[in-house]
PDB file of C-alpha atoms in Angstrom:
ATOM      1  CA  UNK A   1       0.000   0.000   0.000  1.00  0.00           C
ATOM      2  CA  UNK A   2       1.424   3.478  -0.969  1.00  0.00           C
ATOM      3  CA  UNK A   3       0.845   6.321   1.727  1.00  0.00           C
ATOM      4  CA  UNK A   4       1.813   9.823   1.013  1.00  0.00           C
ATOM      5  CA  UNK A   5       2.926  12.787   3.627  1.00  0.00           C
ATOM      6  CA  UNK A   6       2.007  16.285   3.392  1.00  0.00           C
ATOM      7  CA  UNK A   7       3.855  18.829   5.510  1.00  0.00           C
ATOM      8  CA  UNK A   8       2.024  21.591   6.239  1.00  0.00           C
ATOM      9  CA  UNK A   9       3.938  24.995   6.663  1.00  0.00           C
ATOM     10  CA  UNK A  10       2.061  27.930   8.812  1.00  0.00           C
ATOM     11  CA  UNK A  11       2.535  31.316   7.785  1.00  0.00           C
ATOM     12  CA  UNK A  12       1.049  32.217  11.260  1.00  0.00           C
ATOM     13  CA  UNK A  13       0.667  30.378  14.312  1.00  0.00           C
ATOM     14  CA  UNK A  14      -3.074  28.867  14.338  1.00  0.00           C
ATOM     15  CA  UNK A  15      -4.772  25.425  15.164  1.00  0.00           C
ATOM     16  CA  UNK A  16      -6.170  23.957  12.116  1.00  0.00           C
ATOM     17  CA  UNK A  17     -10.092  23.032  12.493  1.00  0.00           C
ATOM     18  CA  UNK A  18     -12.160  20.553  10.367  1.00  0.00           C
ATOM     19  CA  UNK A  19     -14.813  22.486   9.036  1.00  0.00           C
ATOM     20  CA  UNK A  20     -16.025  21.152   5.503  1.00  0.00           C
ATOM     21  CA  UNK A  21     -15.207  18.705   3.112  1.00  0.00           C
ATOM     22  CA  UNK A  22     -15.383  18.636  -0.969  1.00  0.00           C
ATOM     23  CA  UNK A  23     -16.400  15.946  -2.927  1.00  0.00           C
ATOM     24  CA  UNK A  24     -15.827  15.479  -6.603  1.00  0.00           C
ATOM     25  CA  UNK A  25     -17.596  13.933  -9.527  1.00  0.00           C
ATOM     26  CA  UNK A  26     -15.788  13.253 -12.957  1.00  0.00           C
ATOM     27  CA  UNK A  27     -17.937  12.117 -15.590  1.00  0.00           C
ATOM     28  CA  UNK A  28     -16.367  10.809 -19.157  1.00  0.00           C
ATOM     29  CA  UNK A  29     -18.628  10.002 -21.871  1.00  0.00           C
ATOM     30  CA  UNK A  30     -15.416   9.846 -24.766  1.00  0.00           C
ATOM     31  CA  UNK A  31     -15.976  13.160 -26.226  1.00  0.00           C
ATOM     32  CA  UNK A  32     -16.013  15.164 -23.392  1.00  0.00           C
ATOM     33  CA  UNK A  33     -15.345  15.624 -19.880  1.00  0.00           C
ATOM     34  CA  UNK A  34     -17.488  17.346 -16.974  1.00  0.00           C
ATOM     35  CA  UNK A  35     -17.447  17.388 -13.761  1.00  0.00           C
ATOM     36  CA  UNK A  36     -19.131  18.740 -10.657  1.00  0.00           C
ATOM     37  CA  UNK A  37     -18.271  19.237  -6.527  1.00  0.00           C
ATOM     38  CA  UNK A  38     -20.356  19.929  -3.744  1.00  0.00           C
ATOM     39  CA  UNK A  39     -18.827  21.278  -0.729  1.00  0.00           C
ATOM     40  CA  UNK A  40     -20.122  19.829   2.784  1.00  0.00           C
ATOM     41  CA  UNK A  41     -20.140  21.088   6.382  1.00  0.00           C
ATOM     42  CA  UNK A  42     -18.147  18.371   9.077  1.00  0.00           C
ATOM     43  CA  UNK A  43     -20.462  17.687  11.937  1.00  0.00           C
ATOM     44  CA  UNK A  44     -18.703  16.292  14.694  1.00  0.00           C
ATOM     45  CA  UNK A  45     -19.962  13.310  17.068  1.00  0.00           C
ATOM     46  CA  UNK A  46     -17.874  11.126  19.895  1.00  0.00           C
ATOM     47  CA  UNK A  47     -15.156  12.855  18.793  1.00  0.00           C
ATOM     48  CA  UNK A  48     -15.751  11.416  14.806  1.00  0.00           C
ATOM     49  CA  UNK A  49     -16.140  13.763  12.016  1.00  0.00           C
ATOM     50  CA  UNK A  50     -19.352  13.688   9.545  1.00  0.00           C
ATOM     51  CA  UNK A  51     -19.953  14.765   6.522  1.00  0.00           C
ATOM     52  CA  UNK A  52     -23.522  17.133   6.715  1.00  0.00           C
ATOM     53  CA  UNK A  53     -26.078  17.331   3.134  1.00  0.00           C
ATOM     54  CA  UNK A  54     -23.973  19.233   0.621  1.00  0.00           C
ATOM     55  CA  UNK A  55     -24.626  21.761  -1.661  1.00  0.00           C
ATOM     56  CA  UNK A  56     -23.068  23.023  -4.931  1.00  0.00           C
ATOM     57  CA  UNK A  57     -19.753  24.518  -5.321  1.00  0.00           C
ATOM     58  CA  UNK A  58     -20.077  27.964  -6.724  1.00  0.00           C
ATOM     59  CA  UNK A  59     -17.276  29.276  -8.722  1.00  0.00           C
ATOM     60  CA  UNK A  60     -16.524  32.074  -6.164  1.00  0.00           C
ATOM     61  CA  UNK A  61     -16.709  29.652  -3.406  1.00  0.00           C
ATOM     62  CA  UNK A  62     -14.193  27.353  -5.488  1.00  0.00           C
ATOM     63  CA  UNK A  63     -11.580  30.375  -6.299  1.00  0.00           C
ATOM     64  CA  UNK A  64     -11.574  32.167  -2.334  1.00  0.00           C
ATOM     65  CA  UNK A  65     -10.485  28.277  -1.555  1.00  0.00           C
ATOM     66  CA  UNK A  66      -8.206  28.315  -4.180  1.00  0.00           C
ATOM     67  CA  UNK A  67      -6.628  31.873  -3.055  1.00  0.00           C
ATOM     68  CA  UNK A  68      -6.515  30.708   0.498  1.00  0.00           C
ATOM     69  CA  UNK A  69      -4.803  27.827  -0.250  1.00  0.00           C
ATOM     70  CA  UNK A  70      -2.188  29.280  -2.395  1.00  0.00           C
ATOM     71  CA  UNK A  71      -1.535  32.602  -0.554  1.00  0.00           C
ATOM     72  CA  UNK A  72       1.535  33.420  -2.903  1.00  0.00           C
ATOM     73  CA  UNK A  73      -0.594  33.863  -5.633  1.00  0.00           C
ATOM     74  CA  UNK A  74      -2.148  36.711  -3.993  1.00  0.00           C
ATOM     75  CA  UNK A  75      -2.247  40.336  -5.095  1.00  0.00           C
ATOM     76  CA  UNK A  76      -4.042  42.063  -3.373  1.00  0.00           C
ATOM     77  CA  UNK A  77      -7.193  42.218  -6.137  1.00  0.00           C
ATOM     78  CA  UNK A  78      -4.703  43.791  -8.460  1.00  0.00           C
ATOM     79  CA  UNK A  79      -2.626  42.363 -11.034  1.00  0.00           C
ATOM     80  CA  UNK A  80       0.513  44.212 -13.079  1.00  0.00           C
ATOM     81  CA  UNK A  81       0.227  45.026 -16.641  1.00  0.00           C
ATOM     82  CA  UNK A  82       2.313  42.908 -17.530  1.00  0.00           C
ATOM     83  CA  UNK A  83       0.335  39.654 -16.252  1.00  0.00           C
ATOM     84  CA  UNK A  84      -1.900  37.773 -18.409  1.00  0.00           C
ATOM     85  CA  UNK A  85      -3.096  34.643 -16.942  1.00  0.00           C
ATOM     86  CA  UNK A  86      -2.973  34.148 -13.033  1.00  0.00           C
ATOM     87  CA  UNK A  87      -3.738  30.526 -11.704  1.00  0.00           C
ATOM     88  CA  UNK A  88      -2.590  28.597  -8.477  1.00  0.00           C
ATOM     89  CA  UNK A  89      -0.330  26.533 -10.806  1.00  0.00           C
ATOM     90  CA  UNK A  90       0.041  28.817 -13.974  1.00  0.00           C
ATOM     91  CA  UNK A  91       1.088  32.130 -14.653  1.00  0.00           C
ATOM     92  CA  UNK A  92       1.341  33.711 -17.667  1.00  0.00           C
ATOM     93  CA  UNK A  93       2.949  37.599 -18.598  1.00  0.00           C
ATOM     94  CA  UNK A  94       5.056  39.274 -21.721  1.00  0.00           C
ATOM     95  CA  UNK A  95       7.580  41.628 -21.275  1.00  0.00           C
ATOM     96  CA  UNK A  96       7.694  44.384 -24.394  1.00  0.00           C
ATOM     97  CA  UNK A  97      10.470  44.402 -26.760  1.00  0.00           C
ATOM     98  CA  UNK A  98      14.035  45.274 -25.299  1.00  0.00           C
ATOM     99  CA  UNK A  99      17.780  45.036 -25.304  1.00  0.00           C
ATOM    100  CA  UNK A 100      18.995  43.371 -22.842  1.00  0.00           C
ATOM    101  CA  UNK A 101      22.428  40.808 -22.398  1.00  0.00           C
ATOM    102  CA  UNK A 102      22.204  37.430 -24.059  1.00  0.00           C
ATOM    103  CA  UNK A 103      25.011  34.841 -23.844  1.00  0.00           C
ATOM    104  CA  UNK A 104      26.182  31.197 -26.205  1.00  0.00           C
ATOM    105  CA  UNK A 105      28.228  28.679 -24.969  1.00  0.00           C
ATOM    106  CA  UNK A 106      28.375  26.758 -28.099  1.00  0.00           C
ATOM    107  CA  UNK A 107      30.943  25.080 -29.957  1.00  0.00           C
ATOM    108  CA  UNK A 108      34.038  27.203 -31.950  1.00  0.00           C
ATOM    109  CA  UNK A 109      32.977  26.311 -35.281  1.00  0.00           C
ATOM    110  CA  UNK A 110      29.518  27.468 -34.640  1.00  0.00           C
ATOM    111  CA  UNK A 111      28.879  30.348 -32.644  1.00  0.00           C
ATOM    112  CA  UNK A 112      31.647  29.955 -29.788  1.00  0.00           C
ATOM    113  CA  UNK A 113      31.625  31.792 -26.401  1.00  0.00           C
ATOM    114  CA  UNK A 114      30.024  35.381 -27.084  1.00  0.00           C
ATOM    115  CA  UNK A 115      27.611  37.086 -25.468  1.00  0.00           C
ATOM    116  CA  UNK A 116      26.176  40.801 -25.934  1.00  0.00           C
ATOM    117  CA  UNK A 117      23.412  43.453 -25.813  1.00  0.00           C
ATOM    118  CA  UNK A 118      21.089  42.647 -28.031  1.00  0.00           C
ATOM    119  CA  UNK A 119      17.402  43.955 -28.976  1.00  0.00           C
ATOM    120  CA  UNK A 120      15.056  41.179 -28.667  1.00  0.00           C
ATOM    121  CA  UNK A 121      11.104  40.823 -29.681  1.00  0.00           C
ATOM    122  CA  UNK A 122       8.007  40.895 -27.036  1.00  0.00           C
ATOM    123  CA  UNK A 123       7.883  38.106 -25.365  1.00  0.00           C
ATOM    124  CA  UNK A 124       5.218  35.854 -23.951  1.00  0.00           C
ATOM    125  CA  UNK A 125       6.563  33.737 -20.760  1.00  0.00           C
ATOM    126  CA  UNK A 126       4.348  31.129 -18.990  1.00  0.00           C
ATOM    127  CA  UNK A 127       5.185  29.020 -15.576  1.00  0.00           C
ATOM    128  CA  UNK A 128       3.354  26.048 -13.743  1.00  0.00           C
ATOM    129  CA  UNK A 129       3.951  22.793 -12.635  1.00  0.00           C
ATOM    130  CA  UNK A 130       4.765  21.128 -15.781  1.00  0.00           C
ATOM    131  CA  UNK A 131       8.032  23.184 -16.265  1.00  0.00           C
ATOM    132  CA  UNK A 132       8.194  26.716 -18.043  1.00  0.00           C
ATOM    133  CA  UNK A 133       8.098  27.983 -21.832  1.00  0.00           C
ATOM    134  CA  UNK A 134       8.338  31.059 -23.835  1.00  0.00           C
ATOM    135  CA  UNK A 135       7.236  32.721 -27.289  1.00  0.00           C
ATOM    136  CA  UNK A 136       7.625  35.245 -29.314  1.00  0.00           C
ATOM    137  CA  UNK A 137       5.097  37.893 -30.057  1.00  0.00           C
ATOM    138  CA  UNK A 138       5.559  40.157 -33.617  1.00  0.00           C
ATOM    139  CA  UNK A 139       4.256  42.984 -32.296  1.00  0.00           C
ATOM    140  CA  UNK A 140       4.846  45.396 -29.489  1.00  0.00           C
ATOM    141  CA  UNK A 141       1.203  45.538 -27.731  1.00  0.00           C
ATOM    142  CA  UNK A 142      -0.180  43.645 -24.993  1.00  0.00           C
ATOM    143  CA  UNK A 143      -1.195  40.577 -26.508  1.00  0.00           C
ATOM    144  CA  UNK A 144      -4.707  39.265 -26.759  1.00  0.00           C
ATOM    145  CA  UNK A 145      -6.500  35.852 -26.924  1.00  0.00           C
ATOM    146  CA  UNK A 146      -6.304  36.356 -30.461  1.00  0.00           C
ATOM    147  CA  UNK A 147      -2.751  37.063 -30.421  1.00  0.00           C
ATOM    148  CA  UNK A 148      -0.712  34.785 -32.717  1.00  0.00           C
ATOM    149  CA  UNK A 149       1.902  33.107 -31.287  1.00  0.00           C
ATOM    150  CA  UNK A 150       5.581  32.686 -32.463  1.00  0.00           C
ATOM    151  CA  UNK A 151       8.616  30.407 -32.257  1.00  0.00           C
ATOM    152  CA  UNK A 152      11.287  32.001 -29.407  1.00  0.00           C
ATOM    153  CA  UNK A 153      14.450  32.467 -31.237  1.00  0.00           C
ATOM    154  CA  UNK A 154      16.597  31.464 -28.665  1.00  0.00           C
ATOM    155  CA  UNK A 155      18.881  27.946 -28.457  1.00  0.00           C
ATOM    156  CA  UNK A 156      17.360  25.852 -25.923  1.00  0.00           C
ATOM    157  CA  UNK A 157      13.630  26.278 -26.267  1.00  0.00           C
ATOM    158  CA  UNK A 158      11.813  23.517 -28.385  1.00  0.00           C
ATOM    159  CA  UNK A 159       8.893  24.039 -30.744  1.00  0.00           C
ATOM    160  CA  UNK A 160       6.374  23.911 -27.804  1.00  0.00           C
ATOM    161  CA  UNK A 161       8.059  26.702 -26.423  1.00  0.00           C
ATOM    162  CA  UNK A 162       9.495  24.487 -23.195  1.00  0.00           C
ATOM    163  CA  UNK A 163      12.827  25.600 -22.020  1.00  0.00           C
ATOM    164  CA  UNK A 164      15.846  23.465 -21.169  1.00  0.00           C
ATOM    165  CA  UNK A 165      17.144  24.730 -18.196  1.00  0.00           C
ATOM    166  CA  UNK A 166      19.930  22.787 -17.798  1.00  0.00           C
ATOM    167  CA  UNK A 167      22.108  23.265 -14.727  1.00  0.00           C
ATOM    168  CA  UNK A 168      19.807  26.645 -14.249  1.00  0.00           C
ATOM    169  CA  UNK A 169      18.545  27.315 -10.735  1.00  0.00           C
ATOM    170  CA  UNK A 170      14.551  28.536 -11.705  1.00  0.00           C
ATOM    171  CA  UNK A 171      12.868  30.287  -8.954  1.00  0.00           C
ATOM    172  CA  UNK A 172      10.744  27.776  -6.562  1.00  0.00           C
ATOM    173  CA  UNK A 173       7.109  29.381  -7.069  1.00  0.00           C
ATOM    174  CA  UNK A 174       5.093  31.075  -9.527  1.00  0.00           C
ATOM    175  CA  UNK A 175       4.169  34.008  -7.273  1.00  0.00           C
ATOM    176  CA  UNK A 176       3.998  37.521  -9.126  1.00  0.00           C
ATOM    177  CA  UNK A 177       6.235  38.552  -7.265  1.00  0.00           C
ATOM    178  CA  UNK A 178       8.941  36.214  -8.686  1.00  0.00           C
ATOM    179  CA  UNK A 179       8.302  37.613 -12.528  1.00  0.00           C
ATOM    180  CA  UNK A 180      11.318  39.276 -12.375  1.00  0.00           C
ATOM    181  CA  UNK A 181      13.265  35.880 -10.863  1.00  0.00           C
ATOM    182  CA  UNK A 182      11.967  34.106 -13.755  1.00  0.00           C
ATOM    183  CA  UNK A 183      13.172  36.350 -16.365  1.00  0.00           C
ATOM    184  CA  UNK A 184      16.483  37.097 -15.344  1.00  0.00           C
ATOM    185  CA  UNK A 185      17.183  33.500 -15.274  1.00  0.00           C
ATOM    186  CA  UNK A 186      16.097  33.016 -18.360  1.00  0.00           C
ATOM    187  CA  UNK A 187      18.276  36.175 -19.956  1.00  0.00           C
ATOM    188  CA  UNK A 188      20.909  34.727 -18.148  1.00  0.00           C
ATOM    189  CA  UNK A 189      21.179  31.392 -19.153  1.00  0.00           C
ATOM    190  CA  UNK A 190      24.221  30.158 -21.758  1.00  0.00           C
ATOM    191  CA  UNK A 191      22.403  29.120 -24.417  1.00  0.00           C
ATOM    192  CA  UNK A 192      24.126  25.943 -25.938  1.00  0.00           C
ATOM    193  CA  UNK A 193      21.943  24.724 -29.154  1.00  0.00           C
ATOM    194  CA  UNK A 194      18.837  24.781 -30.780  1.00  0.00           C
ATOM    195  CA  UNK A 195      16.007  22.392 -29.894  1.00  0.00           C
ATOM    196  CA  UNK A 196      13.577  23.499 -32.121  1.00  0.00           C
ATOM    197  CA  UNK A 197      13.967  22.652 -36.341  1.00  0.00           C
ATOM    198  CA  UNK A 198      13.437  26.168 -37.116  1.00  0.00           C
ATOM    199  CA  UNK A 199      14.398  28.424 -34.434  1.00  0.00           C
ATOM    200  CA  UNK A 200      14.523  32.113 -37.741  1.00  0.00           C
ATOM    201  CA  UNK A 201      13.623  31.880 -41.228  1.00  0.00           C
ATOM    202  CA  UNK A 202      17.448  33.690 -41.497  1.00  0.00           C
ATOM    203  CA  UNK A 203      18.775  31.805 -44.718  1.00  0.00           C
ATOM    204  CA  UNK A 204      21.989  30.664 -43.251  1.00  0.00           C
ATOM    205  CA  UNK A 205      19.864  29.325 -40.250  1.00  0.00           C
ATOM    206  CA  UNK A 206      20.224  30.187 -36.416  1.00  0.00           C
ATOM    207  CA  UNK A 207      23.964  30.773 -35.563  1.00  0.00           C
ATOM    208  CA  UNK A 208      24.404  32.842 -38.555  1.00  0.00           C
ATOM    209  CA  UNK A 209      21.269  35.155 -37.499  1.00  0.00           C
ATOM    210  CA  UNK A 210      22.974  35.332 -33.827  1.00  0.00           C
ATOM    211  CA  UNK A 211      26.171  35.655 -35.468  1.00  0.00           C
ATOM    212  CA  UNK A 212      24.432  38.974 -36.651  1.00  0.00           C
ATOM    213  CA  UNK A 213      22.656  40.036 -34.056  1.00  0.00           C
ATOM    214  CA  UNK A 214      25.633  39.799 -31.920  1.00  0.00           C
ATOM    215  CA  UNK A 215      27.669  41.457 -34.346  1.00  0.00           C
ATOM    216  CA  UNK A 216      25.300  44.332 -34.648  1.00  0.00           C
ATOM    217  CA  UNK A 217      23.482  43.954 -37.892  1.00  0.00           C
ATOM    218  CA  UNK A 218      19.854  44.783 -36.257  1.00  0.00           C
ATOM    219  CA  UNK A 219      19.252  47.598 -34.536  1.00  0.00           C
ATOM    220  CA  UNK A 220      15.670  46.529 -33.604  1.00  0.00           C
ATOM    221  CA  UNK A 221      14.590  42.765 -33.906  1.00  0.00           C
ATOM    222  CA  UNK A 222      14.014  41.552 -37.367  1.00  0.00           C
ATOM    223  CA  UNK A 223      10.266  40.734 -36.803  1.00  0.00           C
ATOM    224  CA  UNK A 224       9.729  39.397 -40.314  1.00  0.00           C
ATOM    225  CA  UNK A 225      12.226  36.928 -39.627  1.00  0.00           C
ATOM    226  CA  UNK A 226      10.170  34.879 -36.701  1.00  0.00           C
ATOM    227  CA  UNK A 227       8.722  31.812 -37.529  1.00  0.00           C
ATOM    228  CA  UNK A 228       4.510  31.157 -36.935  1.00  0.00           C
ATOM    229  CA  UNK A 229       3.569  28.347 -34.873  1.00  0.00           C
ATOM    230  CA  UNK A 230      -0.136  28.801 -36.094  1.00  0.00           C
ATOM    231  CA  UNK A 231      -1.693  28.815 -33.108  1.00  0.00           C
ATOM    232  CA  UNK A 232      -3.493  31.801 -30.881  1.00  0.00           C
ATOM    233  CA  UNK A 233      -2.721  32.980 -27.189  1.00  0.00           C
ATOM    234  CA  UNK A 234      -6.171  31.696 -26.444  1.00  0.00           C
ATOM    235  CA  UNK A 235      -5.247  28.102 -27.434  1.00  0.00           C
ATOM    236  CA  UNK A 236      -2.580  27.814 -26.070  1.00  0.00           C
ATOM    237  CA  UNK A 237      -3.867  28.380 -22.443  1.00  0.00           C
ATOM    238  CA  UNK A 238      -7.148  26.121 -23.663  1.00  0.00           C
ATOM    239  CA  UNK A 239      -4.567  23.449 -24.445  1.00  0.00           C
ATOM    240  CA  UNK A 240      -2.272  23.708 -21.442  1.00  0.00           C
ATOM    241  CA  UNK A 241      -5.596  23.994 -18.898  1.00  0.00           C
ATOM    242  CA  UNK A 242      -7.052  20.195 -20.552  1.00  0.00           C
ATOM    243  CA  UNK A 243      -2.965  18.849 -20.123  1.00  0.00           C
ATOM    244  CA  UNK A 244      -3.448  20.331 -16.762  1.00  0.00           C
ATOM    245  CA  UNK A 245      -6.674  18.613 -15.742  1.00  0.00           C
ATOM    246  CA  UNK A 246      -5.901  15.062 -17.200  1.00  0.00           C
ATOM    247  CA  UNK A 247      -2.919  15.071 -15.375  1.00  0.00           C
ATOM    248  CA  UNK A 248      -5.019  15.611 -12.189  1.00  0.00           C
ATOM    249  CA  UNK A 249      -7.169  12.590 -13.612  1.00  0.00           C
ATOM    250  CA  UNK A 250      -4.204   9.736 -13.777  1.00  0.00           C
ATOM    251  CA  UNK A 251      -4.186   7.922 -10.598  1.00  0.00           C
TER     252      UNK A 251
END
């Protein structure tokens, strides 16, 4: 029999109290999947806890729970500018177009050990508990649902936009808070090779276009050069939210 541990970690000293209990229903006809919770108050008798009639789990019921249970997701009611997409295990933000220091590790007859100030495109960044990713955006405006997405043009970040870290230390949370964290890391990785088959559509390929960039060729980022992934802002969060809740489903 496998038995599992939680530790519990207090922010504040406080006796925890068994007050309710949620249950949850999954139904799977194939096609689709639903489900439904009802949330039930713990009466308590000879010392024994029991669970009292339910009722439905509201939404706003469902997401207090969800704040108090993750309190480093909190802000407060407000969220920066820069934030898209705010979860308990996802976050989602783009940083404008910049310059800012980007360095290879890569092998002498390729690219070699250089690094520089470079401009670079907007960005769209994303965090959770399946690892971290990152695309490119071709234009310089908060991005939409509708926003098309693009390939990163950076070594090290596949065609689903997931990032090798490597030996990287990556911040331990997704908080707001820890934006910053996240992006410096990434800016100041070595970036070793490409992992995706079409990283620019530069002729020469991707070390010649760094070659460039590094060498000064662009003053701003070349957007005509990224390379479309075909697929929206919107569906990309649809598609990482159903990976998200099958992995909740496997036993």
């Amino acid at each position: 029999m496998t038995t599992s541990r939680l530790h519990l970690d207090l922010r504040e000293s406080a006796a925890l109290t068994l007050t309710s209990a949620i249950l949850i229903y999954h139904a799977n006809n194939g096609r689709e999947c639903g489900a439904y919770a009802s949330i039930h108050s713990i009466a308590m008798e000879g010392g024994q806890p029991y669970l009292m009639a339910g009722k439905p789990l509201m939404p706003r019921a469902a997401l207090s729970l969800a704040r108090a249970l993750s309190p480093t997701t909190q802000t407060n009611g407000f969220l920066p500018a820069n934030v898209l997409y705010a979860q308990a295990d996802l976050l989602m933000w783009w940083q404008p177009a910049c310059r800012r220091h980007i360095a290879f590790q890569c092998s002498a007859d390729t690219l070699g050990v250089r690094g520089g100030v470079v401009p670079h495109p907007a960005l769209l960044f994303c965090a959770g508990r399946h690892g971290w990713r990152v695309w490119a955006l071709s234009d310089d405006v908060r991005p939409t649902p509708e926003t098309a997405l693009y390939q990163a043009p950076y070594f090290n970040v596949n065609r689903e936009g997931q990032v090798c870290t490597g030996t990287a230390a990556v911040p331990r949370g997704i908080a707001i808070e820890q934006i910053d964290e996240w992006e410096d890391v990434f800016f100041r990785s070595q970036f070793t090779h490409p992992s995706a088959p079409k990283l620019v559509s530069h002729r020469r390929g991707a070390f010649a276009f760094w070659r460039a960039m590094l060498n000064g060729r662009y003053k701003t980022f070349p957007q005509h050069l990224l390379v479309p992934l075909k697929r929206t802002l919107g569906e990309q969060v649809l598609h990482m939210a159903q990976v998200l809740a099958a992995s909740e489903r496997r036993p």
